[in-house]
PDB file of C-alpha atoms in Angstrom:
ATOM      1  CA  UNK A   1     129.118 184.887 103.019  1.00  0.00           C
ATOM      2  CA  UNK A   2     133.051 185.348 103.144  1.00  0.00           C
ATOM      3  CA  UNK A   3     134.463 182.379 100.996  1.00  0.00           C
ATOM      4  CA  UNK A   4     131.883 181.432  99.251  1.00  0.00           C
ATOM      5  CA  UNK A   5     132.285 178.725  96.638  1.00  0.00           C
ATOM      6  CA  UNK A   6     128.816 178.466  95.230  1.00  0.00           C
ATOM      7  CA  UNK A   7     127.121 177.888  91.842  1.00  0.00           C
ATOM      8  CA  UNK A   8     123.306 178.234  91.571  1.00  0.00           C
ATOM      9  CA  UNK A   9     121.608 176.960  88.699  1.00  0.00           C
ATOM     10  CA  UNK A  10     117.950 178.049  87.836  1.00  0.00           C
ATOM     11  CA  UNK A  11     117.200 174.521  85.792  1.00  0.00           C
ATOM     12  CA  UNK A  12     118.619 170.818  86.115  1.00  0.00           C
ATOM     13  CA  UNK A  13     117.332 170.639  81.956  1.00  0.00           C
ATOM     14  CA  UNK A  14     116.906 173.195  79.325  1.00  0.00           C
ATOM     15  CA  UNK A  15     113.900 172.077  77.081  1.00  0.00           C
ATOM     16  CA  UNK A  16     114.988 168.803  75.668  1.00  0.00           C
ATOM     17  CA  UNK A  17     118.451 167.992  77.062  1.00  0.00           C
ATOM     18  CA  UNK A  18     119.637 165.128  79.740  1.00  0.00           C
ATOM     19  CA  UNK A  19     119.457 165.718  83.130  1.00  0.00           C
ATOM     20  CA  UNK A  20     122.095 168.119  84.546  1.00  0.00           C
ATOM     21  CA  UNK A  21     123.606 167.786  81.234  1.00  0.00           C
ATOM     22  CA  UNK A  22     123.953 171.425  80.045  1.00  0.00           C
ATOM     23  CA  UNK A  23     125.432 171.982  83.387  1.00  0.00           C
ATOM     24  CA  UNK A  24     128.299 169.690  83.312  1.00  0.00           C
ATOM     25  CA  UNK A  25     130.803 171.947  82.462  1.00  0.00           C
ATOM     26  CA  UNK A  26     130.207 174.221  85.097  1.00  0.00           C
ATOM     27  CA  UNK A  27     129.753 171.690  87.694  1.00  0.00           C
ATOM     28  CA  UNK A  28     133.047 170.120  87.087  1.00  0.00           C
ATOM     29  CA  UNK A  29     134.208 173.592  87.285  1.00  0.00           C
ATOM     30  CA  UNK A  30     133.051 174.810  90.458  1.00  0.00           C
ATOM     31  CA  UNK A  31     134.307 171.403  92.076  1.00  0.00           C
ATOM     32  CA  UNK A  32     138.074 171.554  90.368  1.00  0.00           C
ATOM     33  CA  UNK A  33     139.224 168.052  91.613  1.00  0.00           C
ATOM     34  CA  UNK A  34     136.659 167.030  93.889  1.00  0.00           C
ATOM     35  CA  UNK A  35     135.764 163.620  93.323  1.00  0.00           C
ATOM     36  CA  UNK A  36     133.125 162.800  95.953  1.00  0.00           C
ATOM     37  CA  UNK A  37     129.553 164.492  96.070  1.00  0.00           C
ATOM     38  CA  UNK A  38     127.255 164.471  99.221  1.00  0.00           C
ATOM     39  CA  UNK A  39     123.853 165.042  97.727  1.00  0.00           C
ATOM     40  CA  UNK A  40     120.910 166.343  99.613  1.00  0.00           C
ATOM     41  CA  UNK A  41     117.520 165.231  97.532  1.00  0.00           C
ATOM     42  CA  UNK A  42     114.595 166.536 100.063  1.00  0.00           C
ATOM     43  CA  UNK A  43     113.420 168.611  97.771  1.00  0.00           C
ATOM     44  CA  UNK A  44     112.475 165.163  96.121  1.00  0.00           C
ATOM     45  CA  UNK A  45     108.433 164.479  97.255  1.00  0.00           C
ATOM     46  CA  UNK A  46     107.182 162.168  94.450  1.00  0.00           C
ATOM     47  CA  UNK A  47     110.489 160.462  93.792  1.00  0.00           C
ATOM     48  CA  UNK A  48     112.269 158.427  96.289  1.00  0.00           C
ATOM     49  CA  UNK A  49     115.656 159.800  97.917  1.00  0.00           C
ATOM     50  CA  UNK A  50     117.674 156.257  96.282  1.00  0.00           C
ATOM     51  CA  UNK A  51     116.246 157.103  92.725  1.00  0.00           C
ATOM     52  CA  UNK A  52     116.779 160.940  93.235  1.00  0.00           C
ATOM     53  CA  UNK A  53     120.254 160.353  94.112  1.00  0.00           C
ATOM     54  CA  UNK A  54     120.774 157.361  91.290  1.00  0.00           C
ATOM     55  CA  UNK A  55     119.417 159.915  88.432  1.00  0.00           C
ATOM     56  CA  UNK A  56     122.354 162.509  89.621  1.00  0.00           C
ATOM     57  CA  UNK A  57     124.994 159.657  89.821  1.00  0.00           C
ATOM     58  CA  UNK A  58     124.282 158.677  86.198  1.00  0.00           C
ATOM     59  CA  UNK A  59     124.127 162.647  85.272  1.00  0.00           C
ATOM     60  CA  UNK A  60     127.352 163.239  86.723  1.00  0.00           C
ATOM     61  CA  UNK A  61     129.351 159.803  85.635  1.00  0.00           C
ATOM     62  CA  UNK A  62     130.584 161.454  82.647  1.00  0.00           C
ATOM     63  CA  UNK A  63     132.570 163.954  85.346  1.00  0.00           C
ATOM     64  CA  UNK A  64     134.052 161.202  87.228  1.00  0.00           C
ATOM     65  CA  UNK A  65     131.966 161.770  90.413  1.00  0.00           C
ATOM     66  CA  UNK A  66     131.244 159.693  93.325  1.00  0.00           C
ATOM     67  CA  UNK A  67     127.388 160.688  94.749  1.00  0.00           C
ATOM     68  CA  UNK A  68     126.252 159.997  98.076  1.00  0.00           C
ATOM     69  CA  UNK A  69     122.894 160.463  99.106  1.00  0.00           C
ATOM     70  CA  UNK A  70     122.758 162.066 102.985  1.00  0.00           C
ATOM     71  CA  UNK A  71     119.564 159.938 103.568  1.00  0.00           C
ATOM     72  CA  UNK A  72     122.305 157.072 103.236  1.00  0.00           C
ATOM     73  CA  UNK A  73     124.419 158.215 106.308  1.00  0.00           C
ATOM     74  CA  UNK A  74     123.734 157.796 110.254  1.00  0.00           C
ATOM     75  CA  UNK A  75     124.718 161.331 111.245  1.00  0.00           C
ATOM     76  CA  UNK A  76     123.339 164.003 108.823  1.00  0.00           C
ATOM     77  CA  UNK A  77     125.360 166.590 110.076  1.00  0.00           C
ATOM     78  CA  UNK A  78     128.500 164.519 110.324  1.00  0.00           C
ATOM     79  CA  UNK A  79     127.957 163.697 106.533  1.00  0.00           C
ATOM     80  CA  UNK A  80     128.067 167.499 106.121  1.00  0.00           C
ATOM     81  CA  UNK A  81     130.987 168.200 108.067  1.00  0.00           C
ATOM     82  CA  UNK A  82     132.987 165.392 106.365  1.00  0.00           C
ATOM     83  CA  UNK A  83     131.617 166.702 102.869  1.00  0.00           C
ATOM     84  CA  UNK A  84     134.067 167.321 100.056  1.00  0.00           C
ATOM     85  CA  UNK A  85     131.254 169.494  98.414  1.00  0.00           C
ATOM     86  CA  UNK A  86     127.433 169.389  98.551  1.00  0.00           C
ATOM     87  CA  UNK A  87     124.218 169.291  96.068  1.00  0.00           C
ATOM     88  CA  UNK A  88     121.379 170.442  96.649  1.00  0.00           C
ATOM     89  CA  UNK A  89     118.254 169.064  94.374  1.00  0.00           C
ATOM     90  CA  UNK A  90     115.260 170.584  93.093  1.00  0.00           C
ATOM     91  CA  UNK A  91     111.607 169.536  93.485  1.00  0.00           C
ATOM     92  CA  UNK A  92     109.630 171.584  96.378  1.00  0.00           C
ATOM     93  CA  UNK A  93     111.520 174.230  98.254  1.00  0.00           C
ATOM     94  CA  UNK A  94     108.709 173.918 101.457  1.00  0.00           C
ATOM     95  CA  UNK A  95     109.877 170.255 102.220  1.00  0.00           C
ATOM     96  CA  UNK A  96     113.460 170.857 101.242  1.00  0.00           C
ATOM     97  CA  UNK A  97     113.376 173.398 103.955  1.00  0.00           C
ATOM     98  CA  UNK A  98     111.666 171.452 106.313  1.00  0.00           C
ATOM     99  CA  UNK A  99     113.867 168.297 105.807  1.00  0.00           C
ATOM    100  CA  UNK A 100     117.116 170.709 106.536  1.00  0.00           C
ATOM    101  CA  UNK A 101     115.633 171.919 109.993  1.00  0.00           C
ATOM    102  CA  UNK A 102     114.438 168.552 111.081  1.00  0.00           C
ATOM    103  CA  UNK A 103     117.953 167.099 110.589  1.00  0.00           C
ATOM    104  CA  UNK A 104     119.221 170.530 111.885  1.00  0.00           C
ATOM    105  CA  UNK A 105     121.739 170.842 108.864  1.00  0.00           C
ATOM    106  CA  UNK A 106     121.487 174.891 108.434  1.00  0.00           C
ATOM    107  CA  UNK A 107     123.991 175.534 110.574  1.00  0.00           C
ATOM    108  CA  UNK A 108     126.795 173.096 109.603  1.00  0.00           C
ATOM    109  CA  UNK A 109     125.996 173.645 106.040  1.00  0.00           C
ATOM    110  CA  UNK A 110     126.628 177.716 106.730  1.00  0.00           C
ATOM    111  CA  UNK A 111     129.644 176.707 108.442  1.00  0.00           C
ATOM    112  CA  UNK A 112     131.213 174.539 105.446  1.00  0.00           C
ATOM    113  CA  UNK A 113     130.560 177.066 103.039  1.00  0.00           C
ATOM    114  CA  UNK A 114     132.293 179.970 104.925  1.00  0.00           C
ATOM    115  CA  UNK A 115     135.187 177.281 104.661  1.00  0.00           C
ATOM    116  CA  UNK A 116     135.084 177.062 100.684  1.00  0.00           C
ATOM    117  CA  UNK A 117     133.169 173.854 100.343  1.00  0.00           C
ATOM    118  CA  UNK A 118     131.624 173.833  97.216  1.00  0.00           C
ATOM    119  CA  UNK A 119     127.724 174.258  97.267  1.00  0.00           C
ATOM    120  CA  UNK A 120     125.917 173.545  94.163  1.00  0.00           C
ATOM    121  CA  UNK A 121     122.000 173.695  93.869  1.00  0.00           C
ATOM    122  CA  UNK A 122     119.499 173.713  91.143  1.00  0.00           C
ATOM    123  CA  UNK A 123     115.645 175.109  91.412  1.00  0.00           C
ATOM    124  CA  UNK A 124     114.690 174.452  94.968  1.00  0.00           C
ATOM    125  CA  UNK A 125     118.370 173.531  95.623  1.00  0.00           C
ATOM    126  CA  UNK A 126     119.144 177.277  94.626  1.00  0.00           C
ATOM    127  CA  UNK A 127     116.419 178.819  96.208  1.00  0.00           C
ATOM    128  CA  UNK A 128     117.561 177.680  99.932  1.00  0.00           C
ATOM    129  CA  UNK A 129     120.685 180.005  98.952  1.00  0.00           C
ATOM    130  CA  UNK A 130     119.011 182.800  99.602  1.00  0.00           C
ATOM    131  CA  UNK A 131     118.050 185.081 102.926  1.00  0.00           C
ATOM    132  CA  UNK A 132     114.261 183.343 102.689  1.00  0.00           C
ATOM    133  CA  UNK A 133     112.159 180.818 100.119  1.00  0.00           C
ATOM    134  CA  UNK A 134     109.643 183.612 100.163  1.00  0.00           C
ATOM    135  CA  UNK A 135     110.067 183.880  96.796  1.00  0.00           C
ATOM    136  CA  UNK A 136     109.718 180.448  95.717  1.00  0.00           C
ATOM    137  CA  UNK A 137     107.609 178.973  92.788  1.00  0.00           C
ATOM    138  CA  UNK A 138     106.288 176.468  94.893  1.00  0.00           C
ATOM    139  CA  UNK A 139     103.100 175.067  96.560  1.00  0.00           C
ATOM    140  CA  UNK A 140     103.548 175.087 100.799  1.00  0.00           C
ATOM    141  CA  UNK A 141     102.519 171.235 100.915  1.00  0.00           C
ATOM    142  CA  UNK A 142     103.963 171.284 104.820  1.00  0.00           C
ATOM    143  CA  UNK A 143     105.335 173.965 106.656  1.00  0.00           C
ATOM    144  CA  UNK A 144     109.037 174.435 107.961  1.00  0.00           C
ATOM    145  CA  UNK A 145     109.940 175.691 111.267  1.00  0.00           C
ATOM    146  CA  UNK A 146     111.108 179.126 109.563  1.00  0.00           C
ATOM    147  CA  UNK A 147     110.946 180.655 105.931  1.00  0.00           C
ATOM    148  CA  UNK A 148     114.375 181.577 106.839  1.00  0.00           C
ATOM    149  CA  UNK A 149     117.038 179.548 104.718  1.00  0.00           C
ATOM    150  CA  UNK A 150     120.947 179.286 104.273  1.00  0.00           C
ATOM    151  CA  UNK A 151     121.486 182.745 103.846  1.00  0.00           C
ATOM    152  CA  UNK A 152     124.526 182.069 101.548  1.00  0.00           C
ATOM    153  CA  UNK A 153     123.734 185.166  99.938  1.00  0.00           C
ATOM    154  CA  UNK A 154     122.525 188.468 101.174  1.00  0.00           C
ATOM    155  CA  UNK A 155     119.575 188.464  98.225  1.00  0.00           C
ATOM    156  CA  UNK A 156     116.278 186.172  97.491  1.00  0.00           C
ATOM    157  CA  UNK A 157     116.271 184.335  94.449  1.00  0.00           C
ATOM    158  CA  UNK A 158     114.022 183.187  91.891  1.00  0.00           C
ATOM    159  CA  UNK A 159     115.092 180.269  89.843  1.00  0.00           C
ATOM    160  CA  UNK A 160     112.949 178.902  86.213  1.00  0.00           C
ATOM    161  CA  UNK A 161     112.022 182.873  85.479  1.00  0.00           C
ATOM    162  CA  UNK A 162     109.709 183.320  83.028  1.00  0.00           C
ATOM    163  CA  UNK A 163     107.599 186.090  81.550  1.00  0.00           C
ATOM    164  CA  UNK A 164     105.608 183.838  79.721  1.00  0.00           C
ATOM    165  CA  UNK A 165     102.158 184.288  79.972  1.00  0.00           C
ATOM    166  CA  UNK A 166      99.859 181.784  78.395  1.00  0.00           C
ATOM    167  CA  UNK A 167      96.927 183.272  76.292  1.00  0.00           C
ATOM    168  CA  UNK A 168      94.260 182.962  78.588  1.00  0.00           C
ATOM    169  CA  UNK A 169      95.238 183.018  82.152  1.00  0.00           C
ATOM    170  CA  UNK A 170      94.096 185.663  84.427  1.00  0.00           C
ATOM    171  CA  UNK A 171      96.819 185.230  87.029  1.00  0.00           C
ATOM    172  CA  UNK A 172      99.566 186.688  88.427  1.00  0.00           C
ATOM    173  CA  UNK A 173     102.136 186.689  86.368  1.00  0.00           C
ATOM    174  CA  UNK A 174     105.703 186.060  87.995  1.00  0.00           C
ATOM    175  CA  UNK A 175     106.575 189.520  87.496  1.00  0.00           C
ATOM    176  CA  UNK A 176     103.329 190.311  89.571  1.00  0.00           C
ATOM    177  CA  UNK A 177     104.065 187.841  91.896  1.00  0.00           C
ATOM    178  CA  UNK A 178     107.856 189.338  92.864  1.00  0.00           C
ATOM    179  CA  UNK A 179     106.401 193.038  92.709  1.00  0.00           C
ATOM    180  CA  UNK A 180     104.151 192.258  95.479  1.00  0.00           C
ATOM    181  CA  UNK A 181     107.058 190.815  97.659  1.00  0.00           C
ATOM    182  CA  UNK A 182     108.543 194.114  96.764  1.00  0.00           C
ATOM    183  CA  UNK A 183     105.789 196.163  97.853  1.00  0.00           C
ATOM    184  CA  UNK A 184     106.644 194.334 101.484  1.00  0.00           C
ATOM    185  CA  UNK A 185     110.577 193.992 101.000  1.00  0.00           C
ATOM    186  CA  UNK A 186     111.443 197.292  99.672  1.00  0.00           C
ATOM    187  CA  UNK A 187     115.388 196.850 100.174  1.00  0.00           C
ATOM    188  CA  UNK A 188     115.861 193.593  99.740  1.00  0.00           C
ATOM    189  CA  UNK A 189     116.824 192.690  96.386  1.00  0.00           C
ATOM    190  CA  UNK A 190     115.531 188.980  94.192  1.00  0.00           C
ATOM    191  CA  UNK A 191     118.142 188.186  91.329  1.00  0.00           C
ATOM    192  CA  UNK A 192     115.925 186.039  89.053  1.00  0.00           C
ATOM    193  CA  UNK A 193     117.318 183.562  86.388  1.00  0.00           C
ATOM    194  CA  UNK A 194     115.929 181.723  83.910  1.00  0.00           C
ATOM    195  CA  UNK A 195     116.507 178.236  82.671  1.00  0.00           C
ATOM    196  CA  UNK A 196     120.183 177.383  81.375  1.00  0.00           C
ATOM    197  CA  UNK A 197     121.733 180.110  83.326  1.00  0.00           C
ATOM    198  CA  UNK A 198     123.127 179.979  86.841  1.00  0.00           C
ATOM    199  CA  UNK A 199     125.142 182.541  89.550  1.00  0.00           C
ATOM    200  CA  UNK A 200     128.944 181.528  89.642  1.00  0.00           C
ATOM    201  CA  UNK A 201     129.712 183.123  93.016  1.00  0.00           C
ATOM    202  CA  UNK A 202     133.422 182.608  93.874  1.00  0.00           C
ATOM    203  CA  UNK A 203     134.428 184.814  97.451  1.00  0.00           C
ATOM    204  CA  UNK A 204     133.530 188.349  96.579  1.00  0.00           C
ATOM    205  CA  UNK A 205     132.432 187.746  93.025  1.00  0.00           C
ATOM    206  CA  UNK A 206     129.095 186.962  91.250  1.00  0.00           C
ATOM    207  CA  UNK A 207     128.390 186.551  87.477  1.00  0.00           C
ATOM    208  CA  UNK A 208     125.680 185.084  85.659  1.00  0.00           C
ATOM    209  CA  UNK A 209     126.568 182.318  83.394  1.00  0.00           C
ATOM    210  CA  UNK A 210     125.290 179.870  81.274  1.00  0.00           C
ATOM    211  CA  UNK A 211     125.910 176.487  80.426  1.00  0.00           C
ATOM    212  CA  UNK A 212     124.694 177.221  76.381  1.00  0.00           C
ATOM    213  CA  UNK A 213     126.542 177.622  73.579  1.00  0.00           C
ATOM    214  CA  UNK A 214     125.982 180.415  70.627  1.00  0.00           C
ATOM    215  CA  UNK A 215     123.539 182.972  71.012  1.00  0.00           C
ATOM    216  CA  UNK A 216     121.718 181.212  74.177  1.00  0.00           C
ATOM    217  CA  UNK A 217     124.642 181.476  76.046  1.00  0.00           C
ATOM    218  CA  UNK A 218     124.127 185.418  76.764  1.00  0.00           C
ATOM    219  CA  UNK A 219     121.120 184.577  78.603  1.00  0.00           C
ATOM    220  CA  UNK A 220     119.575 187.507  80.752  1.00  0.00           C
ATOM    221  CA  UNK A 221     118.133 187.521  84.057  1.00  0.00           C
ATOM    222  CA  UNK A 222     117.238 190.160  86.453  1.00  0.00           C
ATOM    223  CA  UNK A 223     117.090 192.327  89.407  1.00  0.00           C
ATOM    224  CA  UNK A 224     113.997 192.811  91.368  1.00  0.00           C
ATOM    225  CA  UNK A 225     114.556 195.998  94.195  1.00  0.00           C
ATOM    226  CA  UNK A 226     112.498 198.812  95.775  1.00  0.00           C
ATOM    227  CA  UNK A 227     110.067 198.436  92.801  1.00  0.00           C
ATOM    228  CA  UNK A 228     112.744 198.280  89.683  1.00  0.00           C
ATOM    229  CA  UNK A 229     113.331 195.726  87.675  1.00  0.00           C
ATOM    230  CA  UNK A 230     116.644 195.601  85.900  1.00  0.00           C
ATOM    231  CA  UNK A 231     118.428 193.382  83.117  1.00  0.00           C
ATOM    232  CA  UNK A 232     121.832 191.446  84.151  1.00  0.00           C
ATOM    233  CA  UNK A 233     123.754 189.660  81.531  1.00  0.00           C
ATOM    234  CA  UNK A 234     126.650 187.114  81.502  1.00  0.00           C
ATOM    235  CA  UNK A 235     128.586 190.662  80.994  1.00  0.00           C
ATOM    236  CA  UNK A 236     127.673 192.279  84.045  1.00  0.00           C
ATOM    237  CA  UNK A 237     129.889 192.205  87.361  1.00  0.00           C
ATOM    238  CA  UNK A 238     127.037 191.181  89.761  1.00  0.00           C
ATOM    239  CA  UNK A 239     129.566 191.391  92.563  1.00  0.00           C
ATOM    240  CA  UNK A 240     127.649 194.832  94.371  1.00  0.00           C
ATOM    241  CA  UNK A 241     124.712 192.150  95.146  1.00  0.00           C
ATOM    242  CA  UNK A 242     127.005 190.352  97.684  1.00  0.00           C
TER     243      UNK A 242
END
């Protein structure tokens, strides 16, 4: 999307660390002077909207700013359209979805972005960036009026990555699980990244960062097309994928 000011992070922790808190930097990057936050937490299912939006408030106090929860206002959309910049939670992508088309916020939040608002999302919150959640980690516990999300980016994602595979299980793996959308979606490419890395996408240009330091910080992640799977690295110009 032309003037697109978005940062999508795969993780809101890496192992161990505070909330949000290897992501700091960045975030106070990508908002460069905002001070005021409209945060969207239906992704949230077990944990109300007021504590979702509390545990980001105390997560981003060290920044210097001011989160408001959009369950808090009167007019959803308004609240968008008013926005200085927006946050997006993770939890489950199905009800984040769901919650966006009931208050009918896909449209104005397209609209502020091709503005330059800021969008910022973790997990599910990253997800919704893409053309579809069909490539979601997560369990359909309701059904949205479309699979079809923001469409901030002309690619699917797949945030917390992982090749893991636990000694013992006998299921798909999430390599498995991406071929087989690829088997379906030949053209359409899935950028997958992996916990403590996130896509800075600023107008025309996309890199994959990371909010480590040392070695950690060239973290990989990769690109899922027409049956290939390729490596990207905080090196690579990612800017074709736009």
């Amino acid at each position: 999307m032309e003037n697109s000011n978005l940062l999508l992070l795969s993780s809101s922790r890496v192992g161990s660390t505070e909330y949000l808190n290897h992501a700091l930097e960045m975030i106070k990057t990508k908002l460069n002077g905002v001070t005021e936050l409209l945060f969207i937490p239906y992704a949230g299912v077990s944990l109300s909207y007021d504590e979702y939006t509390a545990k980001v408030q105390t997560a981003l106090n060290e920044i210097g700013i001011k989160v408001t929860g959009i369950h808090e206002c009167d007019d959803p959309v308004l609240a968008v359209n008013n926005a200085q910049a927006v946050a997006v939670g993770g939890g489950n992508t199905f009800h984040l979805l769901h919650q966006l088309y009931q208050n009918e916020l896909i449209e104005s939040i397209q609209h502020k972005v091709s503005t330059g608002m800021p969008y910022i999302g973790w997990s599910a919150g990253s997800n919704i960036a893409g053309l579809t959640i069909r490539t979601t980690n997560d369990m359909p516990i309701i059904e949205p009026k479309s699979f079809n999300a923001l469409q901030l980016v002309d690619f699917q994602l797949n945030p917390h990555y992982t090749e893991h595979n636990p000694a013992g299980h006998n299921g798909e793996t999430r390599e498995q699980r991406l071929a087989e959308f690829m088997v379906l979606n030949p053209s359409t490419p899935i950028v997958a990244i992996v916990e403590g890395s996130a896509l800075d996408i600023k107008q025309d240009t996309m890199r994959l960062t990371s909010g480590l330091s040392g070695p950690l910080s060239q973290a990989n992640g990769f690109v899922f097309k027409s049956g290939n799977k390729s490596v990207i690295t905080t090196e690579d110009s990612l800017n074709h994928l736009l």
